[in-house]
Amino acid sequence: MKTRHVPLLFSFVCAISGLSLNKPSLPLSTETVTQFGNPTWIENIAVRSNGDLLITELLPKPILYAVIDPASSAPEVRLLHDFSAEEVPVEGLTGIAEISHDVFVLVGGSAATLSFYAWSVNFTSTHRPLVRKVADLKHVKLPNGVATLPGSSSSVLIADSLGGLAWHLDIRTGKSVVAVQAPEMAFPPNETDPSRRVGINGIKVHKGLLYFSNSNSRSIYKVKIGKHGICDPSAGVRLVGRLPDGVSFLDDFAVRDGGRRPTIFATTSSDNRLWALALGKRPVVVAGEQDKLTLAGVTAAAFGRGLRDKDVLYAVTSGGVGKPVNGSLTEGGKVAKIDLSAFWL
Ligand SMILES: *[C@@H]1O[C@H](CO)[C@@H](O)[C@H](O)[C@H]1NC(C)=O
Ligand SMILES: *[C@@H]1O[C@H](CO)[C@@H](O)[C@H](O)[C@H]1NC(C)=O
Ligand SMILES: *[C@@H]1O[C@H](CO)[C@@H](O)[C@H](O)[C@H]1NC(C)=O
């Protein structure tokens, strides 16, 4: 008699402890950190070691902003640099990543004249950051995500969404060489939808592996890279995960350490949702809804680096201007935060 009650009691205890562990129901709630006017397409995000966020604007203007103390109740937004005042044509900014302590590299330019550039933004010397053009990206067809290369203070990797490859840029010489080129970084040549003619998009280096997203195939891949960020040609590209067919796009992503199976938090732009995926796990929606403005046009995400926000994911959005919610609804791009301290895939 007694033993027959054990499974019942066990499941009851599990239910209770499930509650007390606060296993969150999905999608998780989001909170707006700051929001810009409509239309504003925020494209990418990097986080300073002091916890401030750096965010790049794709349209209507090529502006770099900082969000000071994003975990506080009243974060301050500061315009750091308007690149439309540069002597070269700049319409929008895309990727940004830290290259060495408090020095960041960002990319942008003009899709109309097909001219793209990289700049360094140096916070180490003065109160105002020092902005310097470091390269003409002559061979890059469409620079998108930028990745920090641990162990190098002078180079970054740059995803080329149209070229279907990753470049290695040395900011001392301004020269780019091909770091990795693989079929998994391209889109099919017969792709006719211009919004889907995007291959490799986001890139991050994590524990000696280059993780990258392919927007067209809604997939995350990884490939081993050498010390200098150049791919060993014999290293194979491996699929980490793919979002379901119904998802139209996979944009940039953030990596959270998880031993041998880090979790990827993938943004989806026109799908308006944040997904989590990991090798061997089924992808799940973490936040946002397809027909809501919650994460409308979510373009990129990064974890906090402050004392209070290491489990907080900051996501940036376009407000849905690329593909309005329900066909007609947009809002100003924003920075939203999602507390992931209780979320594990
Ligand atoms: C950043 O500024 C500091 C101080 O002026 C300088 O020593 C350093 O070389 C700069 N770094 C880069 C990458 O420009
Ligand atoms: C492109 O070609 C592939 C392989 O032939 C085919 O499966 C796919 O449907 C085509 N896509 C488009 C957009 O025509
Ligand atoms: C979009 O339409 C659906 C279905 O009518 C509705 O539930 C949803 O709230 C709408 N979204 C917004 C942002 O109004």
mmCIF file of C-alpha atoms and ligand atoms in Angstrom:
data_model
loop_
_atom_site.group_PDB
_atom_site.id
_atom_site.type_symbol
_atom_site.label_atom_id
_atom_site.label_comp_id
_atom_site.label_asym_id
_atom_site.label_seq_id
_atom_site.Cartn_x
_atom_site.Cartn_y
_atom_site.Cartn_z
ATOM 1 C CA MET A 1 0.000 0.000 0.000
ATOM 2 C CA LYS A 2 2.652 2.416 1.088
ATOM 3 C CA THR A 3 4.825 2.133 -2.031
ATOM 4 C CA ARG A 4 1.873 2.883 -4.292
ATOM 5 C CA HIS A 5 1.756 6.365 -2.867
ATOM 6 C CA VAL A 6 5.375 7.063 -3.603
ATOM 7 C CA PRO A 7 5.017 7.994 -7.304
ATOM 8 C CA LEU A 8 2.099 10.273 -6.461
ATOM 9 C CA LEU A 9 3.934 11.923 -3.622
ATOM 10 C CA PHE A 10 7.021 12.178 -5.826
ATOM 11 C CA SER A 11 5.206 13.945 -8.631
ATOM 12 C CA PHE A 12 3.531 16.219 -6.095
ATOM 13 C CA VAL A 13 6.918 17.191 -4.639
ATOM 14 C CA CYS A 14 8.255 17.742 -8.153
ATOM 15 C CA ALA A 15 5.351 20.022 -8.972
ATOM 16 C CA ILE A 16 5.937 22.003 -5.783
ATOM 17 C CA SER A 17 9.694 22.250 -6.281
ATOM 18 C CA GLY A 18 9.071 23.155 -9.920
ATOM 19 C CA LEU A 19 7.089 26.090 -8.629
ATOM 20 C CA SER A 20 9.587 27.033 -5.985
ATOM 21 C CA LEU A 21 12.422 26.848 -8.542
ATOM 22 C CA ASN A 22 10.338 29.365 -10.403
ATOM 23 C CA LYS A 23 10.601 27.613 -13.728
ATOM 24 C CA PRO A 24 9.325 30.420 -15.903
ATOM 25 C CA SER A 25 6.475 30.068 -18.348
ATOM 26 C CA LEU A 26 7.308 31.044 -21.891
ATOM 27 C CA PRO A 27 7.420 33.461 -23.550
ATOM 28 C CA LEU A 28 9.199 35.435 -20.831
ATOM 29 C CA SER A 29 8.203 39.011 -20.165
ATOM 30 C CA THR A 30 10.324 41.836 -21.543
ATOM 31 C CA GLU A 31 10.890 45.349 -20.288
ATOM 32 C CA THR A 32 11.753 48.414 -22.352
ATOM 33 C CA VAL A 33 15.077 49.980 -21.357
ATOM 34 C CA THR A 34 14.797 52.823 -23.841
ATOM 35 C CA GLN A 35 12.922 53.548 -27.049
ATOM 36 C CA PHE A 36 13.623 55.828 -30.015
ATOM 37 C CA GLY A 37 11.298 57.670 -32.401
ATOM 38 C CA ASN A 38 9.436 55.892 -35.201
ATOM 39 C CA PRO A 39 11.095 54.935 -37.504
ATOM 40 C CA THR A 40 14.436 53.975 -35.955
ATOM 41 C CA TRP A 41 16.069 50.681 -36.906
ATOM 42 C CA ILE A 42 18.560 49.649 -34.231
ATOM 43 C CA GLU A 43 20.796 47.018 -35.794
ATOM 44 C CA ASN A 44 23.376 45.840 -33.309
ATOM 45 C CA ILE A 45 24.635 45.937 -29.751
ATOM 46 C CA ALA A 46 27.892 45.519 -27.850
ATOM 47 C CA VAL A 47 28.471 45.918 -24.137
ATOM 48 C CA ARG A 48 31.314 47.810 -22.475
ATOM 49 C CA SER A 49 33.104 46.260 -19.519
ATOM 50 C CA ASN A 50 31.603 49.022 -17.327
ATOM 51 C CA GLY A 51 28.134 47.705 -18.255
ATOM 52 C CA ASP A 52 27.121 50.488 -20.685
ATOM 53 C CA LEU A 53 25.478 49.385 -23.932
ATOM 54 C CA LEU A 54 26.682 50.543 -27.340
ATOM 55 C CA ILE A 55 24.027 50.383 -30.021
ATOM 56 C CA THR A 56 24.213 51.060 -33.741
ATOM 57 C CA GLU A 57 21.473 52.611 -35.849
ATOM 58 C CA LEU A 58 20.892 51.375 -39.397
ATOM 59 C CA LEU A 59 18.207 53.903 -40.308
ATOM 60 C CA PRO A 60 17.231 56.664 -40.666
ATOM 61 C CA LYS A 61 20.684 57.845 -39.550
ATOM 62 C CA PRO A 62 24.058 56.153 -38.979
ATOM 63 C CA ILE A 63 24.343 56.926 -35.284
ATOM 64 C CA LEU A 64 26.221 55.234 -32.447
ATOM 65 C CA TYR A 65 24.492 55.574 -29.073
ATOM 66 C CA ALA A 66 25.444 54.571 -25.578
ATOM 67 C CA VAL A 67 22.938 53.489 -22.969
ATOM 68 C CA ILE A 68 24.531 54.383 -19.649
ATOM 69 C CA ASP A 69 23.815 52.106 -16.671
ATOM 70 C CA PRO A 70 21.120 50.051 -18.452
ATOM 71 C CA ALA A 71 20.238 48.032 -15.341
ATOM 72 C CA SER A 72 19.292 51.147 -13.366
ATOM 73 C CA SER A 73 15.745 52.472 -13.111
ATOM 74 C CA ALA A 74 16.602 55.483 -15.290
ATOM 75 C CA PRO A 75 19.210 54.655 -17.919
ATOM 76 C CA GLU A 76 20.598 57.611 -19.841
ATOM 77 C CA VAL A 77 20.914 57.542 -23.635
ATOM 78 C CA ARG A 78 23.845 59.426 -25.146
ATOM 79 C CA LEU A 79 24.484 60.119 -28.814
ATOM 80 C CA LEU A 80 28.180 59.279 -29.187
ATOM 81 C CA HIS A 81 28.758 59.842 -32.890
ATOM 82 C CA ASP A 82 26.738 60.667 -35.996
ATOM 83 C CA PHE A 83 28.556 59.063 -38.935
ATOM 84 C CA SER A 84 26.593 61.036 -41.534
ATOM 85 C CA ALA A 85 29.104 63.827 -40.856
ATOM 86 C CA GLU A 86 32.004 61.652 -42.100
ATOM 87 C CA GLU A 87 33.784 62.602 -45.323
ATOM 88 C CA VAL A 88 32.746 59.249 -46.837
ATOM 89 C CA PRO A 89 29.121 58.333 -47.639
ATOM 90 C CA VAL A 90 27.526 56.606 -44.654
ATOM 91 C CA GLU A 91 23.827 55.787 -44.602
ATOM 92 C CA GLY A 92 23.694 53.127 -41.923
ATOM 93 C CA LEU A 93 25.683 51.189 -39.346
ATOM 94 C CA THR A 94 25.610 47.439 -38.817
ATOM 95 C CA GLY A 95 27.910 45.336 -36.584
ATOM 96 C CA ILE A 96 29.998 46.326 -33.569
ATOM 97 C CA ALA A 97 32.376 44.379 -31.320
ATOM 98 C CA GLU A 98 35.106 45.059 -28.760
ATOM 99 C CA ILE A 99 38.601 44.605 -30.196
ATOM 100 C CA SER A 100 40.630 45.316 -27.057
ATOM 101 C CA HIS A 101 39.725 46.653 -23.635
ATOM 102 C CA ASP A 102 37.349 49.601 -24.228
ATOM 103 C CA VAL A 103 38.155 49.870 -27.930
ATOM 104 C CA PHE A 104 35.351 48.852 -30.299
ATOM 105 C CA VAL A 105 35.199 48.335 -34.049
ATOM 106 C CA LEU A 106 32.033 49.043 -35.986
ATOM 107 C CA VAL A 107 31.134 48.814 -39.657
ATOM 108 C CA GLY A 108 28.767 50.613 -41.968
ATOM 109 C CA GLY A 109 28.531 52.600 -45.152
ATOM 110 C CA SER A 110 26.287 53.034 -48.108
ATOM 111 C CA ALA A 111 24.367 50.278 -49.868
ATOM 112 C CA ALA A 112 23.586 52.774 -52.655
ATOM 113 C CA THR A 113 27.235 53.369 -53.562
ATOM 114 C CA LEU A 114 28.346 49.940 -52.288
ATOM 115 C CA SER A 115 31.065 51.487 -50.161
ATOM 116 C CA PHE A 116 31.693 50.229 -46.657
ATOM 117 C CA TYR A 117 34.102 51.154 -43.885
ATOM 118 C CA ALA A 118 35.263 50.165 -40.439
ATOM 119 C CA TRP A 119 35.915 52.601 -37.598
ATOM 120 C CA SER A 120 37.425 52.189 -34.170
ATOM 121 C CA VAL A 121 35.767 53.836 -31.194
ATOM 122 C CA ASN A 122 38.280 54.273 -28.421
ATOM 123 C CA PHE A 123 37.066 54.933 -24.868
ATOM 124 C CA THR A 124 40.428 54.558 -23.152
ATOM 125 C CA SER A 125 41.838 58.062 -23.423
ATOM 126 C CA THR A 126 39.340 60.851 -23.092
ATOM 127 C CA HIS A 127 35.904 61.532 -21.717
ATOM 128 C CA ARG A 128 34.485 61.519 -25.224
ATOM 129 C CA PRO A 129 35.314 58.451 -27.290
ATOM 130 C CA LEU A 130 37.809 58.848 -30.107
ATOM 131 C CA VAL A 131 36.375 57.770 -33.474
ATOM 132 C CA ARG A 132 38.801 56.903 -36.269
ATOM 133 C CA LYS A 133 38.244 55.315 -39.676
ATOM 134 C CA VAL A 134 40.472 52.228 -39.762
ATOM 135 C CA ALA A 135 39.604 50.590 -43.092
ATOM 136 C CA ASP A 136 37.941 50.926 -46.459
ATOM 137 C CA LEU A 137 36.231 47.553 -46.817
ATOM 138 C CA LYS A 138 36.809 47.437 -50.577
ATOM 139 C CA HIS A 139 36.214 43.718 -51.070
ATOM 140 C CA VAL A 140 33.345 43.350 -48.621
ATOM 141 C CA LYS A 141 29.971 43.171 -50.372
ATOM 142 C CA LEU A 142 27.761 43.716 -47.310
ATOM 143 C CA PRO A 143 29.390 43.895 -43.869
ATOM 144 C CA ASN A 144 27.090 42.730 -41.097
ATOM 145 C CA GLY A 145 28.080 41.175 -37.754
ATOM 146 C CA VAL A 146 31.513 41.821 -36.230
ATOM 147 C CA ALA A 147 33.213 39.372 -33.855
ATOM 148 C CA THR A 148 35.801 39.875 -31.172
ATOM 149 C CA LEU A 149 38.836 37.630 -31.608
ATOM 150 C CA PRO A 150 40.045 36.640 -28.149
ATOM 151 C CA GLY A 151 43.829 36.866 -28.057
ATOM 152 C CA SER A 152 44.073 39.568 -30.697
ATOM 153 C CA SER A 153 43.950 43.272 -29.884
ATOM 154 C CA SER A 154 44.195 44.408 -33.489
ATOM 155 C CA SER A 155 41.855 42.143 -35.457
ATOM 156 C CA VAL A 156 38.173 41.357 -35.739
ATOM 157 C CA LEU A 157 36.094 39.094 -37.956
ATOM 158 C CA ILE A 158 33.430 40.633 -40.186
ATOM 159 C CA ALA A 159 30.483 38.710 -41.646
ATOM 160 C CA ASP A 160 29.812 39.438 -45.313
ATOM 161 C CA SER A 161 26.125 38.635 -45.827
ATOM 162 C CA LEU A 162 26.185 39.021 -49.599
ATOM 163 C CA GLY A 163 29.644 37.557 -50.164
ATOM 164 C CA GLY A 164 28.893 34.473 -48.059
ATOM 165 C CA LEU A 165 32.101 34.547 -46.027
ATOM 166 C CA ALA A 166 33.836 35.964 -42.958
ATOM 167 C CA TRP A 167 36.683 38.451 -43.299
ATOM 168 C CA HIS A 168 39.617 38.954 -40.965
ATOM 169 C CA LEU A 169 40.354 42.674 -40.582
ATOM 170 C CA ASP A 170 43.589 43.990 -39.103
ATOM 171 C CA ILE A 171 42.909 47.574 -38.010
ATOM 172 C CA ARG A 172 46.643 48.455 -37.924
ATOM 173 C CA THR A 173 46.982 47.912 -41.675
ATOM 174 C CA GLY A 174 43.337 48.288 -42.722
ATOM 175 C CA LYS A 175 43.709 45.062 -44.715
ATOM 176 C CA SER A 176 41.063 42.338 -44.876
ATOM 177 C CA VAL A 177 41.720 38.728 -45.812
ATOM 178 C CA VAL A 178 39.257 35.858 -46.054
ATOM 179 C CA ALA A 179 39.028 34.125 -42.666
ATOM 180 C CA VAL A 180 36.427 31.475 -43.454
ATOM 181 C CA GLN A 181 34.445 30.738 -46.583
ATOM 182 C CA ALA A 182 31.916 27.910 -46.593
ATOM 183 C CA PRO A 183 28.724 27.019 -48.470
ATOM 184 C CA GLU A 184 26.882 27.278 -45.119
ATOM 185 C CA MET A 185 27.613 31.033 -45.156
ATOM 186 C CA ALA A 186 25.850 31.666 -48.469
ATOM 187 C CA PHE A 187 22.227 31.879 -49.618
ATOM 188 C CA PRO A 188 20.961 29.865 -52.602
ATOM 189 C CA PRO A 189 21.787 31.674 -55.870
ATOM 190 C CA ASN A 190 18.169 31.191 -57.009
ATOM 191 C CA GLU A 191 16.797 33.086 -53.990
ATOM 192 C CA THR A 192 14.588 35.770 -55.528
ATOM 193 C CA ASP A 193 13.157 37.442 -52.400
ATOM 194 C CA PRO A 194 15.539 40.393 -51.789
ATOM 195 C CA SER A 195 14.830 40.306 -48.025
ATOM 196 C CA ARG A 196 16.131 36.729 -47.970
ATOM 197 C CA ARG A 197 19.290 37.321 -49.984
ATOM 198 C CA VAL A 198 21.247 37.305 -46.725
ATOM 199 C CA GLY A 199 23.610 34.473 -45.801
ATOM 200 C CA ILE A 200 25.978 34.781 -42.829
ATOM 201 C CA ASN A 201 24.748 37.501 -40.493
ATOM 202 C CA GLY A 202 25.795 37.333 -36.838
ATOM 203 C CA ILE A 203 29.217 36.003 -35.777
ATOM 204 C CA LYS A 204 30.700 35.296 -32.342
ATOM 205 C CA VAL A 205 33.842 33.522 -31.224
ATOM 206 C CA HIS A 206 33.299 31.292 -28.204
ATOM 207 C CA LYS A 207 35.988 28.925 -26.845
ATOM 208 C CA GLY A 208 37.935 28.634 -30.075
ATOM 209 C CA LEU A 209 34.858 28.127 -32.215
ATOM 210 C CA LEU A 210 33.319 30.583 -34.616
ATOM 211 C CA TYR A 211 29.532 30.517 -34.340
ATOM 212 C CA PHE A 212 27.598 32.138 -37.139
ATOM 213 C CA SER A 213 24.005 32.524 -38.238
ATOM 214 C CA ASN A 214 22.751 32.049 -41.773
ATOM 215 C CA SER A 215 19.647 34.211 -42.154
ATOM 216 C CA ASN A 216 18.378 32.481 -45.272
ATOM 217 C CA SER A 217 18.575 28.949 -43.863
ATOM 218 C CA ARG A 218 17.518 30.043 -40.323
ATOM 219 C CA SER A 219 20.494 28.126 -38.972
ATOM 220 C CA ILE A 220 23.350 28.464 -36.515
ATOM 221 C CA TYR A 221 26.638 26.769 -37.381
ATOM 222 C CA LYS A 222 30.035 26.447 -35.749
ATOM 223 C CA VAL A 223 33.514 25.954 -37.128
ATOM 224 C CA LYS A 224 36.892 25.689 -35.462
ATOM 225 C CA ILE A 225 39.218 28.606 -36.001
ATOM 226 C CA GLY A 226 42.927 28.941 -35.449
ATOM 227 C CA LYS A 227 44.730 31.305 -33.070
ATOM 228 C CA HIS A 228 44.797 34.121 -35.569
ATOM 229 C CA GLY A 229 41.153 33.794 -36.459
ATOM 230 C CA ILE A 230 41.796 32.110 -39.772
ATOM 231 C CA CYS A 231 39.953 28.883 -40.451
ATOM 232 C CA ASP A 232 41.805 25.638 -40.797
ATOM 233 C CA PRO A 233 40.596 24.514 -44.266
ATOM 234 C CA SER A 234 40.216 20.954 -43.000
ATOM 235 C CA ALA A 235 37.923 22.036 -40.162
ATOM 236 C CA GLY A 236 34.337 21.108 -40.922
ATOM 237 C CA VAL A 237 31.353 23.387 -40.437
ATOM 238 C CA ARG A 238 28.799 21.820 -38.089
ATOM 239 C CA LEU A 239 25.121 22.630 -37.709
ATOM 240 C CA VAL A 240 24.215 23.690 -34.150
ATOM 241 C CA GLY A 241 20.500 24.134 -34.795
ATOM 242 C CA ARG A 242 17.884 25.343 -37.192
ATOM 243 C CA LEU A 243 14.693 27.283 -36.493
ATOM 244 C CA PRO A 244 11.411 25.778 -37.744
ATOM 245 C CA ASP A 245 10.222 26.329 -41.333
ATOM 246 C CA GLY A 246 7.636 28.914 -40.309
ATOM 247 C CA VAL A 247 10.370 31.317 -39.164
ATOM 248 C CA SER A 248 11.335 33.562 -42.062
ATOM 249 C CA PHE A 249 14.722 34.857 -40.900
ATOM 250 C CA LEU A 250 17.467 34.351 -38.339
ATOM 251 C CA ASP A 251 19.318 37.580 -37.527
ATOM 252 C CA ASP A 252 22.095 38.044 -34.945
ATOM 253 C CA PHE A 253 22.458 36.102 -31.682
ATOM 254 C CA ALA A 254 24.116 35.910 -28.277
ATOM 255 C CA VAL A 255 25.949 32.912 -26.819
ATOM 256 C CA ARG A 256 25.545 31.827 -23.211
ATOM 257 C CA ASP A 257 28.125 29.428 -21.894
ATOM 258 C CA GLY A 258 26.852 25.946 -21.119
ATOM 259 C CA GLY A 259 29.923 23.744 -21.024
ATOM 260 C CA ARG A 260 30.140 21.762 -24.248
ATOM 261 C CA ARG A 261 26.693 22.885 -25.351
ATOM 262 C CA PRO A 262 26.363 26.633 -25.137
ATOM 263 C CA THR A 263 22.881 28.066 -25.627
ATOM 264 C CA ILE A 264 22.322 30.376 -28.562
ATOM 265 C CA PHE A 265 19.791 33.172 -28.127
ATOM 266 C CA ALA A 266 18.752 33.953 -31.672
ATOM 267 C CA THR A 267 16.900 37.034 -32.853
ATOM 268 C CA THR A 268 14.689 36.770 -35.913
ATOM 269 C CA SER A 269 13.946 40.282 -37.236
ATOM 270 C CA SER A 270 10.634 39.894 -39.157
ATOM 271 C CA ASP A 271 9.599 36.923 -36.992
ATOM 272 C CA ASN A 272 9.470 39.252 -33.936
ATOM 273 C CA ARG A 273 10.691 36.562 -31.561
ATOM 274 C CA LEU A 274 13.737 35.544 -29.561
ATOM 275 C CA TRP A 275 14.549 31.821 -29.709
ATOM 276 C CA ALA A 276 16.892 29.615 -27.713
ATOM 277 C CA LEU A 277 18.667 26.710 -29.344
ATOM 278 C CA ALA A 278 21.505 24.347 -28.560
ATOM 279 C CA LEU A 279 23.057 21.290 -30.127
ATOM 280 C CA GLY A 280 20.662 18.353 -29.800
ATOM 281 C CA LYS A 281 17.856 20.434 -28.296
ATOM 282 C CA ARG A 282 14.597 21.505 -29.861
ATOM 283 C CA PRO A 283 14.509 25.318 -30.355
ATOM 284 C CA VAL A 284 12.070 27.190 -28.094
ATOM 285 C CA VAL A 285 10.593 30.686 -28.194
ATOM 286 C CA VAL A 286 11.993 32.631 -25.242
ATOM 287 C CA ALA A 287 10.307 36.004 -25.720
ATOM 288 C CA GLY A 288 8.185 37.988 -28.162
ATOM 289 C CA GLU A 289 5.188 37.025 -30.279
ATOM 290 C CA GLN A 290 4.810 37.111 -34.049
ATOM 291 C CA ASP A 291 1.763 39.374 -34.002
ATOM 292 C CA LYS A 292 2.847 41.669 -31.144
ATOM 293 C CA LEU A 293 5.133 44.682 -30.919
ATOM 294 C CA THR A 294 6.921 43.187 -27.868
ATOM 295 C CA LEU A 295 10.081 42.410 -29.874
ATOM 296 C CA ALA A 296 9.013 43.768 -33.256
ATOM 297 C CA GLY A 297 11.894 43.373 -35.686
ATOM 298 C CA VAL A 298 14.368 42.107 -33.070
ATOM 299 C CA THR A 299 17.819 42.366 -34.657
ATOM 300 C CA ALA A 300 20.512 41.478 -32.107
ATOM 301 C CA ALA A 301 21.099 40.689 -28.438
ATOM 302 C CA ALA A 302 23.866 40.747 -25.843
ATOM 303 C CA PHE A 303 24.226 39.790 -22.180
ATOM 304 C CA GLY A 304 24.893 42.442 -19.568
ATOM 305 C CA ARG A 305 28.407 42.876 -18.191
ATOM 306 C CA GLY A 306 27.520 44.800 -15.060
ATOM 307 C CA LEU A 307 27.267 43.394 -11.549
ATOM 308 C CA ARG A 308 23.474 43.337 -11.601
ATOM 309 C CA ASP A 309 22.789 42.182 -15.151
ATOM 310 C CA LYS A 310 24.974 39.231 -16.117
ATOM 311 C CA ASP A 311 21.837 37.109 -16.647
ATOM 312 C CA VAL A 312 19.980 39.890 -18.405
ATOM 313 C CA LEU A 313 19.792 39.750 -22.176
ATOM 314 C CA TYR A 314 19.507 43.119 -23.900
ATOM 315 C CA ALA A 315 17.745 42.866 -27.256
ATOM 316 C CA VAL A 316 17.580 45.651 -29.836
ATOM 317 C CA THR A 317 14.830 46.100 -32.412
ATOM 318 C CA SER A 318 13.878 47.878 -35.625
ATOM 319 C CA GLY A 319 10.311 48.389 -34.406
ATOM 320 C CA GLY A 320 9.123 46.264 -37.312
ATOM 321 C CA VAL A 321 9.822 48.784 -40.084
ATOM 322 C CA GLY A 322 11.143 46.026 -42.371
ATOM 323 C CA LYS A 323 7.938 43.996 -42.041
ATOM 324 C CA PRO A 324 5.183 45.688 -40.000
ATOM 325 C CA VAL A 325 3.370 43.621 -37.390
ATOM 326 C CA ASN A 326 -0.051 42.489 -38.686
ATOM 327 C CA GLY A 327 0.871 44.146 -41.968
ATOM 328 C CA SER A 328 0.708 47.741 -40.724
ATOM 329 C CA LEU A 329 1.965 48.252 -37.167
ATOM 330 C CA THR A 330 5.404 49.645 -36.360
ATOM 331 C CA GLU A 331 6.987 51.449 -33.422
ATOM 332 C CA GLY A 332 10.302 53.136 -32.742
ATOM 333 C CA GLY A 333 13.246 50.782 -32.356
ATOM 334 C CA LYS A 334 14.084 50.019 -28.768
ATOM 335 C CA VAL A 335 16.342 48.259 -26.315
ATOM 336 C CA ALA A 336 14.408 45.618 -24.360
ATOM 337 C CA LYS A 337 15.668 43.505 -21.498
ATOM 338 C CA ILE A 338 14.816 39.927 -20.646
ATOM 339 C CA ASP A 339 15.792 38.358 -17.323
ATOM 340 C CA LEU A 340 17.179 34.899 -18.109
ATOM 341 C CA SER A 341 18.369 33.992 -14.596
ATOM 342 C CA ALA A 342 15.669 31.304 -14.319
ATOM 343 C CA PHE A 343 15.804 30.139 -17.934
ATOM 344 C CA TRP A 344 17.834 27.117 -19.015
ATOM 345 C CA LEU A 345 17.257 25.180 -22.175
HETATM 346 C C1 LIG B 1 43.196 54.025 -27.819
HETATM 347 O O1 LIG B 1 43.611 55.200 -27.171
HETATM 348 C C2 LIG B 1 44.774 55.019 -26.367
HETATM 349 C C3 LIG B 1 45.049 56.300 -25.605
HETATM 350 O O2 LIG B 1 45.073 57.408 -26.483
HETATM 351 C C4 LIG B 1 45.941 54.611 -27.259
HETATM 352 O O3 LIG B 1 47.096 54.382 -26.473
HETATM 353 C C5 LIG B 1 45.573 53.330 -28.012
HETATM 354 O O4 LIG B 1 46.611 53.015 -28.920
HETATM 355 C C6 LIG B 1 44.277 53.510 -28.754
HETATM 356 N N1 LIG B 1 43.900 52.232 -29.336
HETATM 357 C C7 LIG B 1 43.513 52.085 -30.594
HETATM 358 C C8 LIG B 1 43.234 50.702 -31.050
HETATM 359 O O5 LIG B 1 43.364 53.025 -31.365
HETATM 360 C C1 LIG B 2 16.325 26.908 -55.455
HETATM 361 O O1 LIG B 2 16.817 25.649 -55.909
HETATM 362 C C2 LIG B 2 16.642 24.580 -54.986
HETATM 363 C C3 LIG B 2 17.378 23.359 -55.489
HETATM 364 O O2 LIG B 2 17.138 23.166 -56.841
HETATM 365 C C4 LIG B 2 15.149 24.354 -54.759
HETATM 366 O O3 LIG B 2 14.945 23.308 -53.842
HETATM 367 C C5 LIG B 2 14.538 25.644 -54.226
HETATM 368 O O4 LIG B 2 13.128 25.508 -54.103
HETATM 369 C C6 LIG B 2 14.829 26.824 -55.150
HETATM 370 N N1 LIG B 2 14.403 28.049 -54.472
HETATM 371 C C7 LIG B 2 13.783 29.048 -55.082
HETATM 372 C C8 LIG B 2 13.455 30.266 -54.263
HETATM 373 O O5 LIG B 2 13.470 29.016 -56.287
HETATM 374 C C1 LIG B 3 -2.512 41.569 -34.517
HETATM 375 O O1 LIG B 3 -3.724 40.873 -34.794
HETATM 376 C C2 LIG B 3 -4.046 39.857 -33.857
HETATM 377 C C3 LIG B 3 -5.288 39.111 -34.377
HETATM 378 O O2 LIG B 3 -6.316 40.025 -34.652
HETATM 379 C C4 LIG B 3 -4.275 40.472 -32.492
HETATM 380 O O3 LIG B 3 -4.539 39.476 -31.527
HETATM 381 C C5 LIG B 3 -3.006 41.244 -32.100
HETATM 382 O O4 LIG B 3 -3.186 41.877 -30.862
HETATM 383 C C6 LIG B 3 -2.653 42.255 -33.168
HETATM 384 N N1 LIG B 3 -1.397 42.897 -32.804
HETATM 385 C C7 LIG B 3 -1.278 44.156 -32.402
HETATM 386 C C8 LIG B 3 0.090 44.633 -32.072
HETATM 387 O O5 LIG B 3 -2.222 44.917 -32.324
#
